[in-house]
mmCIF file of C-alpha atoms in Angstrom:
data_model
loop_
_atom_site.group_PDB
_atom_site.id
_atom_site.type_symbol
_atom_site.label_atom_id
_atom_site.label_comp_id
_atom_site.label_asym_id
_atom_site.label_seq_id
_atom_site.Cartn_x
_atom_site.Cartn_y
_atom_site.Cartn_z
ATOM 1 C CA MET A 1 -31.053 -19.272 20.824
ATOM 2 C CA PRO A 2 -30.619 -17.408 17.604
ATOM 3 C CA ARG A 3 -33.159 -18.417 15.097
ATOM 4 C CA ILE A 4 -31.856 -20.209 12.129
ATOM 5 C CA TYR A 5 -33.639 -19.526 8.883
ATOM 6 C CA THR A 6 -34.210 -21.959 5.899
ATOM 7 C CA HIS A 7 -36.146 -21.797 2.693
ATOM 8 C CA LEU A 8 -39.533 -23.458 2.209
ATOM 9 C CA THR A 9 -38.730 -26.866 0.702
ATOM 10 C CA THR A 10 -40.925 -28.544 -2.121
ATOM 11 C CA GLN A 11 -42.764 -30.505 0.401
ATOM 12 C CA GLU A 12 -43.967 -27.465 2.454
ATOM 13 C CA ARG A 13 -45.087 -25.552 -0.759
ATOM 14 C CA ALA A 14 -47.296 -28.477 -1.589
ATOM 15 C CA VAL A 15 -48.729 -28.129 1.466
ATOM 16 C CA VAL A 16 -49.265 -24.253 1.287
ATOM 17 C CA MET A 17 -51.013 -25.096 -2.317
ATOM 18 C CA THR A 18 -53.198 -27.731 -0.689
ATOM 19 C CA MET A 19 -54.638 -25.492 2.124
ATOM 20 C CA CYS A 20 -54.800 -22.469 -0.023
ATOM 21 C CA ASP A 21 -57.062 -24.536 -2.287
ATOM 22 C CA ASP A 22 -59.143 -25.213 0.950
ATOM 23 C CA ARG A 23 -59.190 -21.487 1.517
ATOM 24 C CA CYS A 24 -56.820 -21.799 4.660
ATOM 25 C CA SER A 25 -55.815 -18.585 6.530
ATOM 26 C CA ILE A 26 -52.281 -17.735 6.286
ATOM 27 C CA ARG A 27 -51.454 -17.978 10.017
ATOM 28 C CA SER A 28 -53.393 -21.753 10.028
ATOM 29 C CA ILE A 29 -50.681 -22.557 7.142
ATOM 30 C CA ALA A 30 -47.894 -21.323 9.291
ATOM 31 C CA LYS A 31 -49.181 -22.928 12.364
ATOM 32 C CA ARG A 32 -49.201 -26.367 10.334
ATOM 33 C CA LEU A 33 -45.720 -25.894 9.132
ATOM 34 C CA CYS A 34 -44.263 -24.427 12.124
ATOM 35 C CA ARG A 35 -43.186 -21.197 9.925
ATOM 36 C CA ALA A 36 -43.568 -17.648 10.871
ATOM 37 C CA PRO A 37 -46.919 -16.066 9.356
ATOM 38 C CA SER A 38 -44.434 -13.634 7.482
ATOM 39 C CA SER A 39 -42.548 -16.327 5.837
ATOM 40 C CA ILE A 40 -45.772 -17.947 4.415
ATOM 41 C CA SER A 41 -47.138 -14.342 3.495
ATOM 42 C CA ARG A 42 -44.037 -13.234 1.656
ATOM 43 C CA GLU A 43 -43.975 -16.620 -0.106
ATOM 44 C CA LEU A 44 -47.615 -16.004 -1.443
ATOM 45 C CA ARG A 45 -46.583 -12.412 -2.778
ATOM 46 C CA ARG A 46 -43.610 -13.074 -4.781
ATOM 47 C CA ALA A 47 -44.874 -16.599 -6.104
ATOM 48 C CA PRO A 48 -46.203 -16.880 -9.912
ATOM 49 C CA VAL A 49 -49.968 -16.818 -10.115
ATOM 50 C CA LYS A 50 -51.537 -19.510 -12.336
ATOM 51 C CA SER A 51 -55.478 -18.754 -12.723
ATOM 52 C CA ASN A 52 -55.304 -17.035 -9.195
ATOM 53 C CA ALA A 53 -54.165 -20.123 -7.161
ATOM 54 C CA TYR A 54 -50.618 -20.630 -5.966
ATOM 55 C CA ASP A 55 -48.839 -22.974 -7.974
ATOM 56 C CA ALA A 56 -46.072 -25.218 -5.743
ATOM 57 C CA ASN A 57 -43.923 -26.301 -8.844
ATOM 58 C CA LEU A 58 -43.728 -22.971 -10.459
ATOM 59 C CA ALA A 59 -43.051 -21.475 -6.865
ATOM 60 C CA HIS A 60 -40.162 -23.727 -6.382
ATOM 61 C CA LEU A 61 -38.897 -23.125 -10.008
ATOM 62 C CA GLN A 62 -38.624 -19.473 -9.407
ATOM 63 C CA SER A 63 -37.105 -20.026 -5.976
ATOM 64 C CA GLN A 64 -34.379 -22.068 -7.587
ATOM 65 C CA ALA A 65 -33.740 -19.314 -10.368
ATOM 66 C CA ARG A 66 -33.476 -16.434 -7.967
ATOM 67 C CA ARG A 67 -30.662 -18.410 -6.129
ATOM 68 C CA LEU A 68 -28.492 -18.219 -9.147
ATOM 69 C CA ILE A 69 -28.760 -14.261 -9.691
ATOM 70 C CA PRO A 70 -26.583 -12.599 -7.830
ATOM 71 C CA ARG A 71 -27.708 -9.881 -5.261
ATOM 72 C CA ARG A 72 -25.134 -7.137 -7.322
ATOM 73 C CA ILE A 73 -22.615 -7.062 -9.708
ATOM 74 C CA ALA A 74 -19.169 -6.859 -8.134
ATOM 75 C CA LYS A 75 -17.522 -3.490 -8.546
ATOM 76 C CA LEU A 76 -14.294 -4.917 -9.842
ATOM 77 C CA HIS A 77 -15.628 -7.360 -12.030
ATOM 78 C CA THR A 78 -12.847 -8.109 -15.143
ATOM 79 C CA ASP A 79 -15.023 -6.375 -17.853
ATOM 80 C CA GLY A 80 -15.776 -3.294 -15.849
ATOM 81 C CA HIS A 81 -14.132 0.296 -16.415
ATOM 82 C CA LEU A 82 -13.069 0.417 -12.917
ATOM 83 C CA PHE A 83 -11.190 -2.781 -12.926
ATOM 84 C CA LEU A 84 -9.241 -1.472 -15.955
ATOM 85 C CA ILE A 85 -8.291 1.684 -13.845
ATOM 86 C CA VAL A 86 -7.008 -0.443 -10.593
ATOM 87 C CA ARG A 87 -5.009 -2.717 -12.943
ATOM 88 C CA HIS A 88 -3.100 0.390 -14.530
ATOM 89 C CA CYS A 89 -2.413 1.701 -11.436
ATOM 90 C CA LEU A 90 -1.276 -1.584 -10.096
ATOM 91 C CA ASN A 91 1.248 -1.448 -13.253
ATOM 92 C CA LEU A 92 2.314 1.855 -11.721
ATOM 93 C CA LEU A 93 3.459 -0.151 -8.710
ATOM 94 C CA TRP A 94 0.801 1.675 -6.444
ATOM 95 C CA SER A 95 -0.390 -0.163 -3.516
ATOM 96 C CA PRO A 96 -4.290 -0.758 -3.184
ATOM 97 C CA GLN A 97 -4.642 1.674 -0.353
ATOM 98 C CA GLN A 98 -3.067 4.392 -2.461
ATOM 99 C CA ILE A 99 -5.461 3.402 -5.565
ATOM 100 C CA ALA A 100 -8.453 3.444 -3.121
ATOM 101 C CA ASN A 101 -7.668 6.972 -1.901
ATOM 102 C CA ILE A 102 -7.075 8.467 -5.245
ATOM 103 C CA LEU A 103 -10.288 7.054 -6.245
ATOM 104 C CA LYS A 104 -12.073 8.993 -3.740
ATOM 105 C CA ALA A 105 -10.404 11.703 -4.533
ATOM 106 C CA MET A 106 -11.263 11.581 -8.172
ATOM 107 C CA TRP A 107 -14.847 10.863 -7.690
ATOM 108 C CA PRO A 108 -15.894 11.878 -4.358
ATOM 109 C CA ASP A 109 -19.722 12.017 -4.791
ATOM 110 C CA GLU A 110 -19.851 8.908 -6.816
ATOM 111 C CA PRO A 111 -19.303 5.628 -4.695
ATOM 112 C CA ASP A 112 -19.869 3.326 -7.727
ATOM 113 C CA LYS A 113 -16.249 4.386 -9.013
ATOM 114 C CA THR A 114 -14.560 3.972 -5.664
ATOM 115 C CA VAL A 115 -13.636 1.032 -3.771
ATOM 116 C CA SER A 116 -11.991 0.285 -0.708
ATOM 117 C CA HIS A 117 -8.147 -1.316 -0.375
ATOM 118 C CA GLU A 118 -9.728 -4.545 0.930
ATOM 119 C CA THR A 119 -12.040 -4.800 -2.105
ATOM 120 C CA ILE A 120 -8.963 -4.417 -4.299
ATOM 121 C CA TYR A 121 -6.990 -7.130 -2.418
ATOM 122 C CA ASN A 122 -9.728 -9.685 -2.758
ATOM 123 C CA ALA A 123 -9.947 -8.917 -6.332
ATOM 124 C CA ILE A 124 -6.272 -9.926 -6.789
ATOM 125 C CA TYR A 125 -6.208 -13.155 -4.530
ATOM 126 C CA LEU A 126 -9.659 -14.221 -5.514
ATOM 127 C CA HIS A 127 -9.115 -13.560 -8.971
ATOM 128 C CA PRO A 128 -9.138 -17.269 -11.059
ATOM 129 C CA ARG A 129 -5.757 -18.921 -11.153
ATOM 130 C CA GLY A 130 -4.045 -17.396 -14.333
ATOM 131 C CA GLU A 131 -1.430 -15.363 -15.891
ATOM 132 C CA LEU A 132 -3.744 -12.032 -14.872
ATOM 133 C CA LYS A 133 -3.364 -13.198 -11.339
ATOM 134 C CA ARG A 134 0.068 -13.538 -11.111
ATOM 135 C CA GLU A 135 0.697 -10.102 -12.828
ATOM 136 C CA MET A 136 -1.433 -8.658 -10.519
ATOM 137 C CA ILE A 137 0.164 -10.007 -7.551
ATOM 138 C CA ALA A 138 3.854 -9.341 -8.825
ATOM 139 C CA CYS A 139 2.887 -5.585 -8.482
ATOM 140 C CA LEU A 140 1.921 -5.756 -4.935
ATOM 141 C CA ARG A 141 4.916 -4.656 -2.828
ATOM 142 C CA HIS A 142 5.199 -7.756 -0.462
ATOM 143 C CA HIS A 143 4.547 -10.620 -2.911
ATOM 144 C CA ASN A 144 5.160 -14.062 -1.827
ATOM 145 C CA GLN A 145 7.606 -12.583 0.536
ATOM 146 C CA VAL A 146 8.136 -13.881 4.359
ATOM 147 C CA ARG A 147 9.698 -11.330 6.970
ATOM 148 C CA LYS A 148 12.351 -12.944 8.664
ATOM 149 C CA PRO A 149 13.891 -11.904 12.206
ATOM 150 C CA ARG A 150 16.740 -9.905 12.280
ATOM 151 C CA SER A 151 19.837 -11.286 14.291
ATOM 152 C CA ARG A 152 20.594 -9.826 17.698
ATOM 153 C CA GLY A 153 24.105 -11.175 17.708
ATOM 154 C CA ILE A 154 27.238 -9.109 19.267
ATOM 155 C CA ASP A 155 28.135 -5.918 16.982
ATOM 156 C CA ARG A 156 31.228 -6.921 15.244
ATOM 157 C CA ARG A 157 31.421 -3.949 13.493
ATOM 158 C CA GLY A 158 34.271 -1.504 13.900
ATOM 159 C CA GLN A 159 33.350 2.001 16.013
ATOM 160 C CA ILE A 160 33.402 5.158 13.984
ATOM 161 C CA LYS A 161 35.418 7.614 15.140
ATOM 162 C CA ASP A 162 33.871 10.973 16.346
ATOM 163 C CA MET A 163 30.704 9.908 15.350
ATOM 164 C CA GLN A 164 27.632 11.987 16.670
ATOM 165 C CA SER A 165 24.679 9.856 18.009
ATOM 166 C CA ILE A 166 21.255 10.130 17.204
ATOM 167 C CA HIS A 167 20.317 10.705 20.742
ATOM 168 C CA ILE A 168 21.885 14.326 20.601
ATOM 169 C CA ARG A 169 20.025 15.293 17.642
ATOM 170 C CA PRO A 170 17.965 18.697 17.798
ATOM 171 C CA PRO A 171 14.028 18.050 18.710
ATOM 172 C CA GLU A 172 13.238 20.007 15.458
ATOM 173 C CA ILE A 173 14.761 16.890 13.546
ATOM 174 C CA GLU A 174 12.506 14.460 15.430
ATOM 175 C CA ASP A 175 9.337 16.459 14.890
ATOM 176 C CA ARG A 176 9.604 16.097 11.071
ATOM 177 C CA ILE A 177 8.455 19.812 10.715
ATOM 178 C CA ILE A 178 11.441 21.759 9.380
ATOM 179 C CA PRO A 179 12.667 19.978 5.938
ATOM 180 C CA GLY A 180 16.579 19.251 5.198
ATOM 181 C CA HIS A 181 17.103 16.652 7.173
ATOM 182 C CA TRP A 182 17.877 12.975 5.601
ATOM 183 C CA GLU A 183 17.901 9.639 6.516
ATOM 184 C CA GLY A 184 20.538 7.475 4.486
ATOM 185 C CA ASP A 185 21.653 3.848 3.598
ATOM 186 C CA LEU A 186 22.878 1.446 0.853
ATOM 187 C CA ILE A 187 20.603 -1.381 -0.691
ATOM 188 C CA LYS A 188 23.137 -4.118 -1.821
ATOM 189 C CA GLY A 189 22.575 -6.267 -4.808
ATOM 190 C CA GLU A 190 23.585 -9.900 -5.379
ATOM 191 C CA GLY A 191 26.642 -11.493 -3.207
ATOM 192 C CA ASN A 192 27.029 -7.832 -1.805
ATOM 193 C CA ARG A 193 28.947 -6.853 -4.746
ATOM 194 C CA SER A 194 27.131 -3.840 -5.840
ATOM 195 C CA SER A 195 25.292 -1.159 -3.977
ATOM 196 C CA VAL A 196 23.121 2.012 -4.635
ATOM 197 C CA GLY A 197 22.841 4.818 -2.085
ATOM 198 C CA THR A 198 19.384 5.714 -0.706
ATOM 199 C CA LEU A 199 18.694 9.091 0.880
ATOM 200 C CA VAL A 200 15.234 10.018 2.069
ATOM 201 C CA GLU A 201 14.168 13.902 3.411
ATOM 202 C CA ARG A 202 12.159 12.967 6.713
ATOM 203 C CA THR A 203 9.574 15.673 6.330
ATOM 204 C CA THR A 204 8.657 15.353 2.409
ATOM 205 C CA CYS A 205 9.561 11.830 2.002
ATOM 206 C CA PHE A 206 11.529 12.806 -1.344
ATOM 207 C CA VAL A 207 13.854 10.264 -2.347
ATOM 208 C CA VAL A 208 17.388 10.532 -3.959
ATOM 209 C CA LEU A 209 19.254 7.766 -5.217
ATOM 210 C CA ALA A 210 23.223 7.548 -5.725
ATOM 211 C CA LYS A 211 25.272 5.206 -8.089
ATOM 212 C CA MET A 212 27.906 3.368 -6.192
ATOM 213 C CA ASP A 213 31.172 2.314 -7.766
ATOM 214 C CA ASN A 214 31.596 0.177 -4.747
ATOM 215 C CA ALA A 215 30.602 -0.070 -0.754
ATOM 216 C CA GLY A 216 34.007 1.384 0.163
ATOM 217 C CA THR A 217 34.274 4.641 1.990
ATOM 218 C CA ARG A 218 35.699 6.848 -0.736
ATOM 219 C CA SER A 219 32.995 5.864 -3.390
ATOM 220 C CA VAL A 220 30.120 6.507 -0.750
ATOM 221 C CA VAL A 221 31.429 9.663 -0.043
ATOM 222 C CA ASP A 222 31.876 10.853 -3.395
ATOM 223 C CA SER A 223 28.473 9.536 -4.546
ATOM 224 C CA PHE A 224 26.384 11.112 -1.697
ATOM 225 C CA SER A 225 28.240 14.054 -2.046
ATOM 226 C CA ALA A 226 27.236 14.818 -5.652
ATOM 227 C CA VAL A 227 23.530 13.965 -5.085
ATOM 228 C CA LEU A 228 23.348 16.187 -2.013
ATOM 229 C CA ASN A 229 24.933 19.051 -3.565
ATOM 230 C CA ARG A 230 22.176 18.806 -6.497
ATOM 231 C CA GLN A 231 19.585 19.669 -3.464
ATOM 232 C CA PRO A 232 19.199 23.542 -2.339
ATOM 233 C CA ALA A 233 21.488 24.206 0.631
ATOM 234 C CA GLU A 234 18.729 25.446 2.893
ATOM 235 C CA LEU A 235 17.696 21.539 2.178
ATOM 236 C CA ARG A 236 20.887 20.103 3.508
ATOM 237 C CA LYS A 237 21.052 19.867 7.116
ATOM 238 C CA SER A 238 21.677 16.757 8.614
ATOM 239 C CA MET A 239 21.680 12.796 7.784
ATOM 240 C CA THR A 240 20.984 9.907 9.854
ATOM 241 C CA TYR A 241 22.903 6.832 9.094
ATOM 242 C CA ASP A 242 23.425 3.451 10.572
ATOM 243 C CA GLN A 243 26.691 2.399 11.952
ATOM 244 C CA GLY A 244 28.090 0.735 8.597
ATOM 245 C CA ARG A 245 31.683 0.870 7.998
ATOM 246 C CA GLU A 246 31.045 2.685 4.944
ATOM 247 C CA MET A 247 30.635 5.899 6.721
ATOM 248 C CA HIS A 248 34.203 5.992 8.299
ATOM 249 C CA GLY A 249 34.572 9.269 5.907
ATOM 250 C CA HIS A 250 31.619 10.815 7.673
ATOM 251 C CA LYS A 251 33.517 14.496 8.283
ATOM 252 C CA ILE A 252 34.656 14.561 4.781
ATOM 253 C CA LEU A 253 30.917 14.228 3.653
ATOM 254 C CA THR A 254 30.194 17.071 6.108
ATOM 255 C CA GLU A 255 32.767 19.366 4.666
ATOM 256 C CA ARG A 256 31.801 18.736 1.362
ATOM 257 C CA THR A 257 28.169 19.143 1.555
ATOM 258 C CA GLY A 258 27.441 20.892 4.971
ATOM 259 C CA VAL A 259 25.640 18.065 6.087
ATOM 260 C CA GLN A 260 25.745 16.936 9.678
ATOM 261 C CA ILE A 261 25.818 13.316 10.203
ATOM 262 C CA TYR A 262 24.063 11.216 13.153
ATOM 263 C CA PHE A 263 24.289 7.924 13.576
ATOM 264 C CA ALA A 264 21.597 5.471 14.662
ATOM 265 C CA ASP A 265 21.974 2.734 17.436
ATOM 266 C CA PRO A 266 23.182 -1.225 16.016
ATOM 267 C CA HIS A 267 20.126 -2.905 15.478
ATOM 268 C CA SER A 268 17.963 -0.223 15.380
ATOM 269 C CA PRO A 269 16.130 0.108 11.888
ATOM 270 C CA TRP A 270 13.243 1.684 13.369
ATOM 271 C CA GLN A 271 15.248 4.784 14.235
ATOM 272 C CA ARG A 272 15.610 5.265 10.484
ATOM 273 C CA GLY A 273 12.003 4.296 9.456
ATOM 274 C CA SER A 274 11.545 6.469 6.532
ATOM 275 C CA ASN A 275 14.747 4.836 4.773
ATOM 276 C CA GLU A 276 13.855 1.658 5.727
ATOM 277 C CA ASN A 277 10.149 1.704 3.990
ATOM 278 C CA THR A 278 11.781 3.135 1.177
ATOM 279 C CA ASN A 279 14.299 0.493 0.716
ATOM 280 C CA GLY A 280 11.613 -1.881 0.755
ATOM 281 C CA LEU A 281 9.477 0.373 -1.981
ATOM 282 C CA LEU A 282 12.828 0.098 -4.030
ATOM 283 C CA ARG A 283 13.293 -3.705 -3.972
ATOM 284 C CA GLN A 284 9.890 -3.281 -6.676
ATOM 285 C CA TYR A 285 12.080 -2.033 -9.025
ATOM 286 C CA MET A 286 15.610 -3.608 -8.068
ATOM 287 C CA PRO A 287 15.054 -6.917 -6.758
ATOM 288 C CA LYS A 288 17.080 -8.788 -4.208
ATOM 289 C CA GLY A 289 19.687 -10.927 -5.633
ATOM 290 C CA SER A 290 19.875 -8.767 -8.829
ATOM 291 C CA ASP A 291 23.168 -6.956 -10.003
ATOM 292 C CA LEU A 292 22.671 -2.964 -9.276
ATOM 293 C CA SER A 293 25.874 -2.057 -11.103
ATOM 294 C CA ILE A 294 23.743 -2.130 -14.327
ATOM 295 C CA TYR A 295 21.927 1.079 -13.457
ATOM 296 C CA SER A 296 23.114 4.382 -14.647
ATOM 297 C CA GLN A 297 22.662 7.368 -12.440
ATOM 298 C CA ASP A 298 20.089 8.490 -14.737
ATOM 299 C CA GLU A 299 18.165 5.342 -14.666
ATOM 300 C CA LEU A 300 18.171 5.560 -10.682
ATOM 301 C CA ASP A 301 17.222 9.429 -11.176
ATOM 302 C CA ALA A 302 13.693 8.059 -13.178
ATOM 303 C CA ILE A 303 13.476 5.434 -10.291
ATOM 304 C CA ALA A 304 13.671 7.873 -7.877
ATOM 305 C CA LEU A 305 10.894 10.168 -10.028
ATOM 306 C CA SER A 306 8.682 7.298 -9.904
ATOM 307 C CA LEU A 307 8.426 6.968 -6.172
ATOM 308 C CA ASN A 308 8.644 10.571 -5.883
ATOM 309 C CA THR A 309 5.223 10.901 -7.799
ATOM 310 C CA ARG A 310 3.546 8.449 -5.949
ATOM 311 C CA PRO A 311 0.787 9.886 -3.449
ATOM 312 C CA ARG A 312 1.618 8.880 -0.001
ATOM 313 C CA GLN A 313 -0.695 8.850 2.851
ATOM 314 C CA THR A 314 1.590 10.495 5.592
ATOM 315 C CA LEU A 315 1.595 13.371 2.959
ATOM 316 C CA GLY A 316 -2.348 13.746 2.830
ATOM 317 C CA TRP A 317 -2.186 11.626 -0.241
ATOM 318 C CA LYS A 318 -0.144 14.142 -2.215
ATOM 319 C CA SER A 319 3.272 13.070 -3.637
ATOM 320 C CA PRO A 320 6.865 13.829 -2.214
ATOM 321 C CA LEU A 321 7.698 16.146 -5.558
ATOM 322 C CA VAL A 322 4.807 17.968 -5.159
ATOM 323 C CA VAL A 323 5.648 18.581 -1.039
ATOM 324 C CA TYR A 324 9.355 18.963 -1.927
ATOM 325 C CA THR A 325 8.932 21.636 -4.635
ATOM 326 C CA GLU A 326 6.227 23.419 -2.281
ATOM 327 C CA HIS A 327 9.043 24.166 0.645
ATOM 328 C CA ILE A 328 11.490 24.999 -2.088
ATOM 329 C CA ALA A 329 9.041 27.558 -3.394
ATOM 330 C CA ARG A 330 8.623 28.790 0.086
ATOM 331 C CA LEU A 331 12.392 29.053 0.541
ATOM 332 C CA GLN A 332 12.800 31.250 -2.724
ATOM 333 C CA LEU A 333 10.047 33.278 -1.740
ATOM 334 C CA LEU A 334 11.531 33.855 1.909
ATOM 335 C CA ALA A 335 15.051 34.586 0.213
ATOM 336 C CA ASP A 336 13.453 37.238 -2.118
ATOM 337 C CA SER A 337 11.557 39.177 0.756
ATOM 338 C CA ILE A 338 14.652 39.542 2.483
ATOM 339 C CA HIS A 339 16.738 40.869 -0.613
#
């Protein structure tokens, strides 16, 4: 059976003092109290000495004082410099995992300046109730959100004419090695009366947002064409979309941009995982139930820039902007060498 250790009581310390006065051995004291000799030895070593004799009362007071002293100060105590850094990164809407890995990259040889993401979560949720705790929780991606199961009903959407299935995509798209392949979707505002187009490049996680006048086919084609044509032609190869009716004009979009459109299976969001994940991140900037028509294209570009400068685990904690720019530079270098 496992041993259960308990501290010496005041009565036991009185016995220790009495037997020490009678010059009894440590082992005899331990046998009398049914304690390990090492426990008695430690008690005598760390207890205060008065006139070269063990004092039970002083030993008990010292024991009580030791129990009130924490073994070490928490790394993320609210008055510490590290807590201010973590709080600043949370206000930038960085996740605890992103913050933890960036701290390790900044101070790889100074463990006192790094914390794990679990420590950050504990510091947030174990913080005393108040405004600061509410502020920090509001910075988290899934604050007070419950994931609801998606319905698995019959697909009632009209079939898109001449659509190409995701299952005939070239293998290079699935491997995420060659950049230029995008995933697209719409996020909807209050009452589905406003929309914003979202595009994510599969290799670099680079995000592009498009302002929509409405969710109609013409508006979707015009908006996606405008933002895609801002990208280099070499990085406009394909886009994977769901079977939403707003993409009935996919052939026109291909003609305008050169982007080949592939369609995912119904009720299969994991086939566009990068885009689904990005839509979740965007809800930190554009909460569900809000009016998305208030955002101009410049404001949407600023939100995209904020996401594109966040470090990402899938990119080795580089930001999408850095990786995307590296690809553009390599393409330019290749073009110059050919010329």
